[in-house]
């Protein structure tokens, strides 16, 4: 299993990114929104899912662990394969997907390419018990605050990863955000150092 790929964005194709890891170029299928955020030459870390068929092995990739989590959840729906799941996340965000399922919003789910009313109803039926409203609000808050960190002068991916790590440890999104914002004089890409400093603030 390939959990993530870290390297340089070497080239874009219509629906995939080629990531140069130094000796291997991995073709990773991604959502249109994710591809638009990456420029050739950027250093990237992409969370990946390896799909194996009789005639092919394909990597599907995401810029956040949450998108990866929702992709895997979509694959658990009978009749939804990797391409359809990627299409859904290209059409709506992970947050929108969660709230659509929890509120029986067939219309929003049907916006995704290749998803008709029947498939949308099946998704709601099969996923509703696997999601909670509390988690949906917590994730939405985390994403909003992570975007605020992204907008901060000098903020980097390390700060975003540190926030994700703190929430994974059980801290609330608000507390994690507050602790990371208080960190000073630490390299923005040094996740471990940011985490240590943030934990002192907590």
mmCIF file with all atom_site columns, C-alpha atoms in Angstrom:
data_model
loop_
_atom_site.group_PDB
_atom_site.id
_atom_site.type_symbol
_atom_site.label_atom_id
_atom_site.label_alt_id
_atom_site.label_comp_id
_atom_site.label_asym_id
_atom_site.label_entity_id
_atom_site.label_seq_id
_atom_site.pdbx_PDB_ins_code
_atom_site.Cartn_x
_atom_site.Cartn_y
_atom_site.Cartn_z
_atom_site.occupancy
_atom_site.B_iso_or_equiv
_atom_site.pdbx_formal_charge
_atom_site.auth_seq_id
_atom_site.auth_comp_id
_atom_site.auth_asym_id
_atom_site.auth_atom_id
_atom_site.pdbx_PDB_model_num
ATOM 1   C CA . UNK A 1 1   ? 0.000   0.000  0.000   1.00 0.00 ? 1   UNK A CA 1
ATOM 2   C CA . UNK A 1 2   ? 1.347   3.457  -0.921  1.00 0.00 ? 2   UNK A CA 1
ATOM 3   C CA . UNK A 1 3   ? 0.116   5.847  1.801   1.00 0.00 ? 3   UNK A CA 1
ATOM 4   C CA . UNK A 1 4   ? 1.517   9.022  0.297   1.00 0.00 ? 4   UNK A CA 1
ATOM 5   C CA . UNK A 1 5   ? 3.872   10.306 -2.386  1.00 0.00 ? 5   UNK A CA 1
ATOM 6   C CA . UNK A 1 6   ? 6.244   13.210 -1.713  1.00 0.00 ? 6   UNK A CA 1
ATOM 7   C CA . UNK A 1 7   ? 8.214   14.837 -4.519  1.00 0.00 ? 7   UNK A CA 1
ATOM 8   C CA . UNK A 1 8   ? 8.171   17.433 -7.278  1.00 0.00 ? 8   UNK A CA 1
ATOM 9   C CA . UNK A 1 9   ? 5.217   18.066 -9.580  1.00 0.00 ? 9   UNK A CA 1
ATOM 10  C CA . UNK A 1 10  ? 6.847   17.130 -12.884 1.00 0.00 ? 10  UNK A CA 1
ATOM 11  C CA . UNK A 1 11  ? 3.913   17.352 -15.294 1.00 0.00 ? 11  UNK A CA 1
ATOM 12  C CA . UNK A 1 12  ? 0.130   17.642 -15.547 1.00 0.00 ? 12  UNK A CA 1
ATOM 13  C CA . UNK A 1 13  ? -2.108  15.511 -17.732 1.00 0.00 ? 13  UNK A CA 1
ATOM 14  C CA . UNK A 1 14  ? -5.841  16.090 -18.233 1.00 0.00 ? 14  UNK A CA 1
ATOM 15  C CA . UNK A 1 15  ? -6.842  14.410 -14.949 1.00 0.00 ? 15  UNK A CA 1
ATOM 16  C CA . UNK A 1 16  ? -3.575  13.417 -13.256 1.00 0.00 ? 16  UNK A CA 1
ATOM 17  C CA . UNK A 1 17  ? -0.300  14.723 -11.872 1.00 0.00 ? 17  UNK A CA 1
ATOM 18  C CA . UNK A 1 18  ? 3.108   13.150 -12.458 1.00 0.00 ? 18  UNK A CA 1
ATOM 19  C CA . UNK A 1 19  ? 5.130   13.308 -9.232  1.00 0.00 ? 19  UNK A CA 1
ATOM 20  C CA . UNK A 1 20  ? 8.903   12.906 -9.510  1.00 0.00 ? 20  UNK A CA 1
ATOM 21  C CA . UNK A 1 21  ? 10.178  11.270 -6.301  1.00 0.00 ? 21  UNK A CA 1
ATOM 22  C CA . UNK A 1 22  ? 13.803  11.293 -7.445  1.00 0.00 ? 22  UNK A CA 1
ATOM 23  C CA . UNK A 1 23  ? 13.987  7.995  -9.273  1.00 0.00 ? 23  UNK A CA 1
ATOM 24  C CA . UNK A 1 24  ? 10.342  7.227  -10.097 1.00 0.00 ? 24  UNK A CA 1
ATOM 25  C CA . UNK A 1 25  ? 7.604   9.327  -11.677 1.00 0.00 ? 25  UNK A CA 1
ATOM 26  C CA . UNK A 1 26  ? 4.192   8.389  -10.230 1.00 0.00 ? 26  UNK A CA 1
ATOM 27  C CA . UNK A 1 27  ? 1.033   9.219  -12.177 1.00 0.00 ? 27  UNK A CA 1
ATOM 28  C CA . UNK A 1 28  ? -1.599  10.211 -9.605  1.00 0.00 ? 28  UNK A CA 1
ATOM 29  C CA . UNK A 1 29  ? -5.237  10.798 -10.573 1.00 0.00 ? 29  UNK A CA 1
ATOM 30  C CA . UNK A 1 30  ? -6.656  13.829 -8.737  1.00 0.00 ? 30  UNK A CA 1
ATOM 31  C CA . UNK A 1 31  ? -9.674  16.125 -8.658  1.00 0.00 ? 31  UNK A CA 1
ATOM 32  C CA . UNK A 1 32  ? -9.678  19.114 -11.012 1.00 0.00 ? 32  UNK A CA 1
ATOM 33  C CA . UNK A 1 33  ? -9.638  21.472 -8.018  1.00 0.00 ? 33  UNK A CA 1
ATOM 34  C CA . UNK A 1 34  ? -6.506  19.854 -6.582  1.00 0.00 ? 34  UNK A CA 1
ATOM 35  C CA . UNK A 1 35  ? -4.715  19.900 -9.941  1.00 0.00 ? 35  UNK A CA 1
ATOM 36  C CA . UNK A 1 36  ? -5.439  23.624 -10.325 1.00 0.00 ? 36  UNK A CA 1
ATOM 37  C CA . UNK A 1 37  ? -3.712  24.340 -6.994  1.00 0.00 ? 37  UNK A CA 1
ATOM 38  C CA . UNK A 1 38  ? -0.453  22.646 -8.020  1.00 0.00 ? 38  UNK A CA 1
ATOM 39  C CA . UNK A 1 39  ? 2.054   24.189 -10.422 1.00 0.00 ? 39  UNK A CA 1
ATOM 40  C CA . UNK A 1 40  ? 4.786   22.321 -12.237 1.00 0.00 ? 40  UNK A CA 1
ATOM 41  C CA . UNK A 1 41  ? 7.911   22.437 -10.069 1.00 0.00 ? 41  UNK A CA 1
ATOM 42  C CA . UNK A 1 42  ? 6.013   22.628 -6.760  1.00 0.00 ? 42  UNK A CA 1
ATOM 43  C CA . UNK A 1 43  ? 7.096   20.356 -3.909  1.00 0.00 ? 43  UNK A CA 1
ATOM 44  C CA . UNK A 1 44  ? 4.054   18.259 -3.006  1.00 0.00 ? 44  UNK A CA 1
ATOM 45  C CA . UNK A 1 45  ? 2.880   15.649 -0.519  1.00 0.00 ? 45  UNK A CA 1
ATOM 46  C CA . UNK A 1 46  ? -0.101  13.699 -1.811  1.00 0.00 ? 46  UNK A CA 1
ATOM 47  C CA . UNK A 1 47  ? -2.075  11.142 0.191   1.00 0.00 ? 47  UNK A CA 1
ATOM 48  C CA . UNK A 1 48  ? -2.722  8.201  -2.101  1.00 0.00 ? 48  UNK A CA 1
ATOM 49  C CA . UNK A 1 49  ? -4.993  5.214  -2.639  1.00 0.00 ? 49  UNK A CA 1
ATOM 50  C CA . UNK A 1 50  ? -3.728  2.346  -4.824  1.00 0.00 ? 50  UNK A CA 1
ATOM 51  C CA . UNK A 1 51  ? -6.478  0.732  -6.907  1.00 0.00 ? 51  UNK A CA 1
ATOM 52  C CA . UNK A 1 52  ? -5.549  -2.662 -8.350  1.00 0.00 ? 52  UNK A CA 1
ATOM 53  C CA . UNK A 1 53  ? -7.431  -4.262 -11.240 1.00 0.00 ? 53  UNK A CA 1
ATOM 54  C CA . UNK A 1 54  ? -6.576  -7.254 -13.393 1.00 0.00 ? 54  UNK A CA 1
ATOM 55  C CA . UNK A 1 55  ? -5.310  -5.015 -16.187 1.00 0.00 ? 55  UNK A CA 1
ATOM 56  C CA . UNK A 1 56  ? -4.056  -1.932 -14.307 1.00 0.00 ? 56  UNK A CA 1
ATOM 57  C CA . UNK A 1 57  ? -2.744  -0.379 -11.088 1.00 0.00 ? 57  UNK A CA 1
ATOM 58  C CA . UNK A 1 58  ? -3.815  3.226  -10.553 1.00 0.00 ? 58  UNK A CA 1
ATOM 59  C CA . UNK A 1 59  ? -2.967  5.787  -7.871  1.00 0.00 ? 59  UNK A CA 1
ATOM 60  C CA . UNK A 1 60  ? -5.626  8.248  -6.731  1.00 0.00 ? 60  UNK A CA 1
ATOM 61  C CA . UNK A 1 61  ? -4.376  11.198 -4.715  1.00 0.00 ? 61  UNK A CA 1
ATOM 62  C CA . UNK A 1 62  ? -5.567  13.957 -2.376  1.00 0.00 ? 62  UNK A CA 1
ATOM 63  C CA . UNK A 1 63  ? -4.020  17.018 -0.747  1.00 0.00 ? 63  UNK A CA 1
ATOM 64  C CA . UNK A 1 64  ? -5.678  16.332 2.615   1.00 0.00 ? 64  UNK A CA 1
ATOM 65  C CA . UNK A 1 65  ? -6.266  13.285 4.784   1.00 0.00 ? 65  UNK A CA 1
ATOM 66  C CA . UNK A 1 66  ? -9.919  14.254 5.092   1.00 0.00 ? 66  UNK A CA 1
ATOM 67  C CA . UNK A 1 67  ? -10.504 14.092 1.325   1.00 0.00 ? 67  UNK A CA 1
ATOM 68  C CA . UNK A 1 68  ? -8.785  10.697 1.331   1.00 0.00 ? 68  UNK A CA 1
ATOM 69  C CA . UNK A 1 69  ? -11.045 9.537  4.174   1.00 0.00 ? 69  UNK A CA 1
ATOM 70  C CA . UNK A 1 70  ? -14.189 10.586 2.286   1.00 0.00 ? 70  UNK A CA 1
ATOM 71  C CA . UNK A 1 71  ? -12.898 8.934  -0.916  1.00 0.00 ? 71  UNK A CA 1
ATOM 72  C CA . UNK A 1 72  ? -12.466 5.627  0.942   1.00 0.00 ? 72  UNK A CA 1
ATOM 73  C CA . UNK A 1 73  ? -15.924 6.030  2.449   1.00 0.00 ? 73  UNK A CA 1
ATOM 74  C CA . UNK A 1 74  ? -17.428 6.537  -1.013  1.00 0.00 ? 74  UNK A CA 1
ATOM 75  C CA . UNK A 1 75  ? -15.727 3.347  -2.216  1.00 0.00 ? 75  UNK A CA 1
ATOM 76  C CA . UNK A 1 76  ? -17.649 1.443  0.467   1.00 0.00 ? 76  UNK A CA 1
ATOM 77  C CA . UNK A 1 77  ? -20.899 2.278  -1.360  1.00 0.00 ? 77  UNK A CA 1
ATOM 78  C CA . UNK A 1 78  ? -21.995 -0.610 -3.571  1.00 0.00 ? 78  UNK A CA 1
ATOM 79  C CA . UNK A 1 79  ? -21.549 0.368  -7.225  1.00 0.00 ? 79  UNK A CA 1
ATOM 80  C CA . UNK A 1 80  ? -19.248 3.368  -6.622  1.00 0.00 ? 80  UNK A CA 1
ATOM 81  C CA . UNK A 1 81  ? -15.731 2.836  -7.991  1.00 0.00 ? 81  UNK A CA 1
ATOM 82  C CA . UNK A 1 82  ? -12.624 5.046  -7.781  1.00 0.00 ? 82  UNK A CA 1
ATOM 83  C CA . UNK A 1 83  ? -13.430 7.114  -10.888 1.00 0.00 ? 83  UNK A CA 1
ATOM 84  C CA . UNK A 1 84  ? -16.971 7.824  -9.697  1.00 0.00 ? 84  UNK A CA 1
ATOM 85  C CA . UNK A 1 85  ? -15.730 8.645  -6.172  1.00 0.00 ? 85  UNK A CA 1
ATOM 86  C CA . UNK A 1 86  ? -13.131 11.050 -7.609  1.00 0.00 ? 86  UNK A CA 1
ATOM 87  C CA . UNK A 1 87  ? -15.837 12.604 -9.789  1.00 0.00 ? 87  UNK A CA 1
ATOM 88  C CA . UNK A 1 88  ? -18.022 13.190 -6.726  1.00 0.00 ? 88  UNK A CA 1
ATOM 89  C CA . UNK A 1 89  ? -15.182 14.942 -4.868  1.00 0.00 ? 89  UNK A CA 1
ATOM 90  C CA . UNK A 1 90  ? -14.472 17.007 -7.989  1.00 0.00 ? 90  UNK A CA 1
ATOM 91  C CA . UNK A 1 91  ? -18.053 18.258 -7.941  1.00 0.00 ? 91  UNK A CA 1
ATOM 92  C CA . UNK A 1 92  ? -18.536 18.864 -4.207  1.00 0.00 ? 92  UNK A CA 1
ATOM 93  C CA . UNK A 1 93  ? -16.205 19.266 -1.222  1.00 0.00 ? 93  UNK A CA 1
ATOM 94  C CA . UNK A 1 94  ? -15.813 16.696 1.551   1.00 0.00 ? 94  UNK A CA 1
ATOM 95  C CA . UNK A 1 95  ? -17.754 19.043 3.873   1.00 0.00 ? 95  UNK A CA 1
ATOM 96  C CA . UNK A 1 96  ? -20.613 19.416 1.381   1.00 0.00 ? 96  UNK A CA 1
ATOM 97  C CA . UNK A 1 97  ? -20.677 15.642 0.922   1.00 0.00 ? 97  UNK A CA 1
ATOM 98  C CA . UNK A 1 98  ? -20.982 15.020 4.667   1.00 0.00 ? 98  UNK A CA 1
ATOM 99  C CA . UNK A 1 99  ? -23.802 17.536 5.152   1.00 0.00 ? 99  UNK A CA 1
ATOM 100 C CA . UNK A 1 100 ? -25.619 16.344 2.001   1.00 0.00 ? 100 UNK A CA 1
ATOM 101 C CA . UNK A 1 101 ? -25.634 12.751 3.268   1.00 0.00 ? 101 UNK A CA 1
ATOM 102 C CA . UNK A 1 102 ? -26.696 13.724 6.798   1.00 0.00 ? 102 UNK A CA 1
ATOM 103 C CA . UNK A 1 103 ? -29.526 15.972 5.535   1.00 0.00 ? 103 UNK A CA 1
ATOM 104 C CA . UNK A 1 104 ? -30.803 13.557 2.824   1.00 0.00 ? 104 UNK A CA 1
ATOM 105 C CA . UNK A 1 105 ? -29.894 16.155 0.167   1.00 0.00 ? 105 UNK A CA 1
ATOM 106 C CA . UNK A 1 106 ? -30.250 14.084 -3.019  1.00 0.00 ? 106 UNK A CA 1
ATOM 107 C CA . UNK A 1 107 ? -30.120 17.231 -5.186  1.00 0.00 ? 107 UNK A CA 1
ATOM 108 C CA . UNK A 1 108 ? -26.602 18.244 -4.058  1.00 0.00 ? 108 UNK A CA 1
ATOM 109 C CA . UNK A 1 109 ? -25.232 14.709 -4.447  1.00 0.00 ? 109 UNK A CA 1
ATOM 110 C CA . UNK A 1 110 ? -26.751 14.459 -7.934  1.00 0.00 ? 110 UNK A CA 1
ATOM 111 C CA . UNK A 1 111 ? -24.660 17.481 -9.026  1.00 0.00 ? 111 UNK A CA 1
ATOM 112 C CA . UNK A 1 112 ? -21.584 15.251 -9.140  1.00 0.00 ? 112 UNK A CA 1
ATOM 113 C CA . UNK A 1 113 ? -20.759 13.911 -12.627 1.00 0.00 ? 113 UNK A CA 1
ATOM 114 C CA . UNK A 1 114 ? -22.096 10.411 -13.254 1.00 0.00 ? 114 UNK A CA 1
ATOM 115 C CA . UNK A 1 115 ? -24.255 10.377 -10.115 1.00 0.00 ? 115 UNK A CA 1
ATOM 116 C CA . UNK A 1 116 ? -27.971 10.031 -10.735 1.00 0.00 ? 116 UNK A CA 1
ATOM 117 C CA . UNK A 1 117 ? -30.838 10.254 -8.275  1.00 0.00 ? 117 UNK A CA 1
ATOM 118 C CA . UNK A 1 118 ? -30.835 6.502  -7.520  1.00 0.00 ? 118 UNK A CA 1
ATOM 119 C CA . UNK A 1 119 ? -27.096 6.396  -6.794  1.00 0.00 ? 119 UNK A CA 1
ATOM 120 C CA . UNK A 1 120 ? -27.399 9.498  -4.620  1.00 0.00 ? 120 UNK A CA 1
ATOM 121 C CA . UNK A 1 121 ? -30.196 7.850  -2.607  1.00 0.00 ? 121 UNK A CA 1
ATOM 122 C CA . UNK A 1 122 ? -28.091 4.698  -2.234  1.00 0.00 ? 122 UNK A CA 1
ATOM 123 C CA . UNK A 1 123 ? -25.123 6.792  -0.994  1.00 0.00 ? 123 UNK A CA 1
ATOM 124 C CA . UNK A 1 124 ? -27.309 8.437  1.656   1.00 0.00 ? 124 UNK A CA 1
ATOM 125 C CA . UNK A 1 125 ? -28.695 5.080  2.761   1.00 0.00 ? 125 UNK A CA 1
ATOM 126 C CA . UNK A 1 126 ? -25.286 3.395  3.042   1.00 0.00 ? 126 UNK A CA 1
ATOM 127 C CA . UNK A 1 127 ? -23.247 6.297  4.457   1.00 0.00 ? 127 UNK A CA 1
ATOM 128 C CA . UNK A 1 128 ? -25.604 7.989  6.908   1.00 0.00 ? 128 UNK A CA 1
ATOM 129 C CA . UNK A 1 129 ? -24.791 5.613  9.774   1.00 0.00 ? 129 UNK A CA 1
ATOM 130 C CA . UNK A 1 130 ? -21.041 6.079  9.175   1.00 0.00 ? 130 UNK A CA 1
ATOM 131 C CA . UNK A 1 131 ? -21.145 9.863  9.633   1.00 0.00 ? 131 UNK A CA 1
ATOM 132 C CA . UNK A 1 132 ? -22.028 12.099 12.570  1.00 0.00 ? 132 UNK A CA 1
ATOM 133 C CA . UNK A 1 133 ? -23.263 15.683 12.616  1.00 0.00 ? 133 UNK A CA 1
ATOM 134 C CA . UNK A 1 134 ? -20.782 16.558 15.374  1.00 0.00 ? 134 UNK A CA 1
ATOM 135 C CA . UNK A 1 135 ? -17.854 15.343 13.260  1.00 0.00 ? 135 UNK A CA 1
ATOM 136 C CA . UNK A 1 136 ? -19.209 17.168 10.199  1.00 0.00 ? 136 UNK A CA 1
ATOM 137 C CA . UNK A 1 137 ? -19.281 20.506 12.060  1.00 0.00 ? 137 UNK A CA 1
ATOM 138 C CA . UNK A 1 138 ? -15.856 19.862 13.622  1.00 0.00 ? 138 UNK A CA 1
ATOM 139 C CA . UNK A 1 139 ? -14.285 19.130 10.223  1.00 0.00 ? 139 UNK A CA 1
ATOM 140 C CA . UNK A 1 140 ? -15.930 22.171 8.631   1.00 0.00 ? 140 UNK A CA 1
ATOM 141 C CA . UNK A 1 141 ? -14.574 24.395 11.422  1.00 0.00 ? 141 UNK A CA 1
ATOM 142 C CA . UNK A 1 142 ? -11.120 22.852 11.016  1.00 0.00 ? 142 UNK A CA 1
ATOM 143 C CA . UNK A 1 143 ? -11.113 23.482 7.261   1.00 0.00 ? 143 UNK A CA 1
ATOM 144 C CA . UNK A 1 144 ? -12.213 27.088 7.700   1.00 0.00 ? 144 UNK A CA 1
ATOM 145 C CA . UNK A 1 145 ? -9.519  27.724 10.292  1.00 0.00 ? 145 UNK A CA 1
ATOM 146 C CA . UNK A 1 146 ? -6.858  25.937 8.229   1.00 0.00 ? 146 UNK A CA 1
ATOM 147 C CA . UNK A 1 147 ? -7.730  28.239 5.336   1.00 0.00 ? 147 UNK A CA 1
ATOM 148 C CA . UNK A 1 148 ? -7.276  31.169 7.719   1.00 0.00 ? 148 UNK A CA 1
ATOM 149 C CA . UNK A 1 149 ? -3.804  29.818 8.568   1.00 0.00 ? 149 UNK A CA 1
ATOM 150 C CA . UNK A 1 150 ? -3.052  29.559 4.843   1.00 0.00 ? 150 UNK A CA 1
ATOM 151 C CA . UNK A 1 151 ? -3.901  33.237 4.522   1.00 0.00 ? 151 UNK A CA 1
ATOM 152 C CA . UNK A 1 152 ? -1.569  34.234 7.338   1.00 0.00 ? 152 UNK A CA 1
ATOM 153 C CA . UNK A 1 153 ? 1.653   35.910 6.275   1.00 0.00 ? 153 UNK A CA 1
ATOM 154 C CA . UNK A 1 154 ? 4.464   33.357 6.296   1.00 0.00 ? 154 UNK A CA 1
ATOM 155 C CA . UNK A 1 155 ? 2.140   30.406 6.933   1.00 0.00 ? 155 UNK A CA 1
ATOM 156 C CA . UNK A 1 156 ? 3.121   27.129 5.327   1.00 0.00 ? 156 UNK A CA 1
ATOM 157 C CA . UNK A 1 157 ? 1.947   23.561 4.932   1.00 0.00 ? 157 UNK A CA 1
ATOM 158 C CA . UNK A 1 158 ? 3.748   22.661 8.156   1.00 0.00 ? 158 UNK A CA 1
ATOM 159 C CA . UNK A 1 159 ? 1.279   24.752 10.154  1.00 0.00 ? 159 UNK A CA 1
ATOM 160 C CA . UNK A 1 160 ? -1.675  23.099 8.447   1.00 0.00 ? 160 UNK A CA 1
ATOM 161 C CA . UNK A 1 161 ? -0.245  19.618 9.071   1.00 0.00 ? 161 UNK A CA 1
ATOM 162 C CA . UNK A 1 162 ? 0.391   20.536 12.714  1.00 0.00 ? 162 UNK A CA 1
ATOM 163 C CA . UNK A 1 163 ? -3.262  21.552 13.136  1.00 0.00 ? 163 UNK A CA 1
ATOM 164 C CA . UNK A 1 164 ? -4.392  18.257 11.566  1.00 0.00 ? 164 UNK A CA 1
ATOM 165 C CA . UNK A 1 165 ? -2.046  16.327 13.863  1.00 0.00 ? 165 UNK A CA 1
ATOM 166 C CA . UNK A 1 166 ? -3.341  18.089 16.990  1.00 0.00 ? 166 UNK A CA 1
ATOM 167 C CA . UNK A 1 167 ? -6.979  17.390 16.081  1.00 0.00 ? 167 UNK A CA 1
ATOM 168 C CA . UNK A 1 168 ? -6.010  13.754 15.480  1.00 0.00 ? 168 UNK A CA 1
ATOM 169 C CA . UNK A 1 169 ? -4.628  13.729 19.042  1.00 0.00 ? 169 UNK A CA 1
ATOM 170 C CA . UNK A 1 170 ? -8.042  14.771 20.319  1.00 0.00 ? 170 UNK A CA 1
ATOM 171 C CA . UNK A 1 171 ? -7.724  18.553 20.640  1.00 0.00 ? 171 UNK A CA 1
ATOM 172 C CA . UNK A 1 172 ? -10.572 20.636 19.215  1.00 0.00 ? 172 UNK A CA 1
ATOM 173 C CA . UNK A 1 173 ? -10.019 22.463 15.934  1.00 0.00 ? 173 UNK A CA 1
ATOM 174 C CA . UNK A 1 174 ? -10.320 25.822 17.709  1.00 0.00 ? 174 UNK A CA 1
ATOM 175 C CA . UNK A 1 175 ? -7.699  24.936 20.367  1.00 0.00 ? 175 UNK A CA 1
ATOM 176 C CA . UNK A 1 176 ? -5.333  23.473 17.744  1.00 0.00 ? 176 UNK A CA 1
ATOM 177 C CA . UNK A 1 177 ? -5.639  26.582 15.593  1.00 0.00 ? 177 UNK A CA 1
ATOM 178 C CA . UNK A 1 178 ? -5.031  28.900 18.567  1.00 0.00 ? 178 UNK A CA 1
ATOM 179 C CA . UNK A 1 179 ? -1.955  26.961 19.715  1.00 0.00 ? 179 UNK A CA 1
ATOM 180 C CA . UNK A 1 180 ? -0.370  26.881 16.257  1.00 0.00 ? 180 UNK A CA 1
ATOM 181 C CA . UNK A 1 181 ? -0.989  30.584 15.664  1.00 0.00 ? 181 UNK A CA 1
ATOM 182 C CA . UNK A 1 182 ? 0.969   31.360 18.842  1.00 0.00 ? 182 UNK A CA 1
ATOM 183 C CA . UNK A 1 183 ? 4.076   29.538 17.575  1.00 0.00 ? 183 UNK A CA 1
ATOM 184 C CA . UNK A 1 184 ? 6.907   31.953 16.728  1.00 0.00 ? 184 UNK A CA 1
ATOM 185 C CA . UNK A 1 185 ? 10.459  31.635 15.363  1.00 0.00 ? 185 UNK A CA 1
ATOM 186 C CA . UNK A 1 186 ? 10.006  28.087 14.020  1.00 0.00 ? 186 UNK A CA 1
ATOM 187 C CA . UNK A 1 187 ? 10.575  27.130 10.339  1.00 0.00 ? 187 UNK A CA 1
ATOM 188 C CA . UNK A 1 188 ? 7.166   27.001 8.640   1.00 0.00 ? 188 UNK A CA 1
ATOM 189 C CA . UNK A 1 189 ? 7.866   23.585 7.070   1.00 0.00 ? 189 UNK A CA 1
ATOM 190 C CA . UNK A 1 190 ? 9.177   21.927 10.269  1.00 0.00 ? 190 UNK A CA 1
ATOM 191 C CA . UNK A 1 191 ? 6.009   20.110 11.386  1.00 0.00 ? 191 UNK A CA 1
ATOM 192 C CA . UNK A 1 192 ? 7.672   18.412 14.367  1.00 0.00 ? 192 UNK A CA 1
ATOM 193 C CA . UNK A 1 193 ? 9.040   21.686 15.775  1.00 0.00 ? 193 UNK A CA 1
ATOM 194 C CA . UNK A 1 194 ? 5.692   23.446 15.261  1.00 0.00 ? 194 UNK A CA 1
ATOM 195 C CA . UNK A 1 195 ? 3.910   20.558 17.018  1.00 0.00 ? 195 UNK A CA 1
ATOM 196 C CA . UNK A 1 196 ? 6.263   20.650 20.023  1.00 0.00 ? 196 UNK A CA 1
ATOM 197 C CA . UNK A 1 197 ? 5.863   24.403 20.397  1.00 0.00 ? 197 UNK A CA 1
ATOM 198 C CA . UNK A 1 198 ? 2.076   24.214 19.944  1.00 0.00 ? 198 UNK A CA 1
ATOM 199 C CA . UNK A 1 199 ? 1.756   21.460 22.578  1.00 0.00 ? 199 UNK A CA 1
ATOM 200 C CA . UNK A 1 200 ? 3.514   23.775 25.086  1.00 0.00 ? 200 UNK A CA 1
ATOM 201 C CA . UNK A 1 201 ? 0.885   26.409 24.296  1.00 0.00 ? 201 UNK A CA 1
ATOM 202 C CA . UNK A 1 202 ? -1.841  23.878 25.068  1.00 0.00 ? 202 UNK A CA 1
#
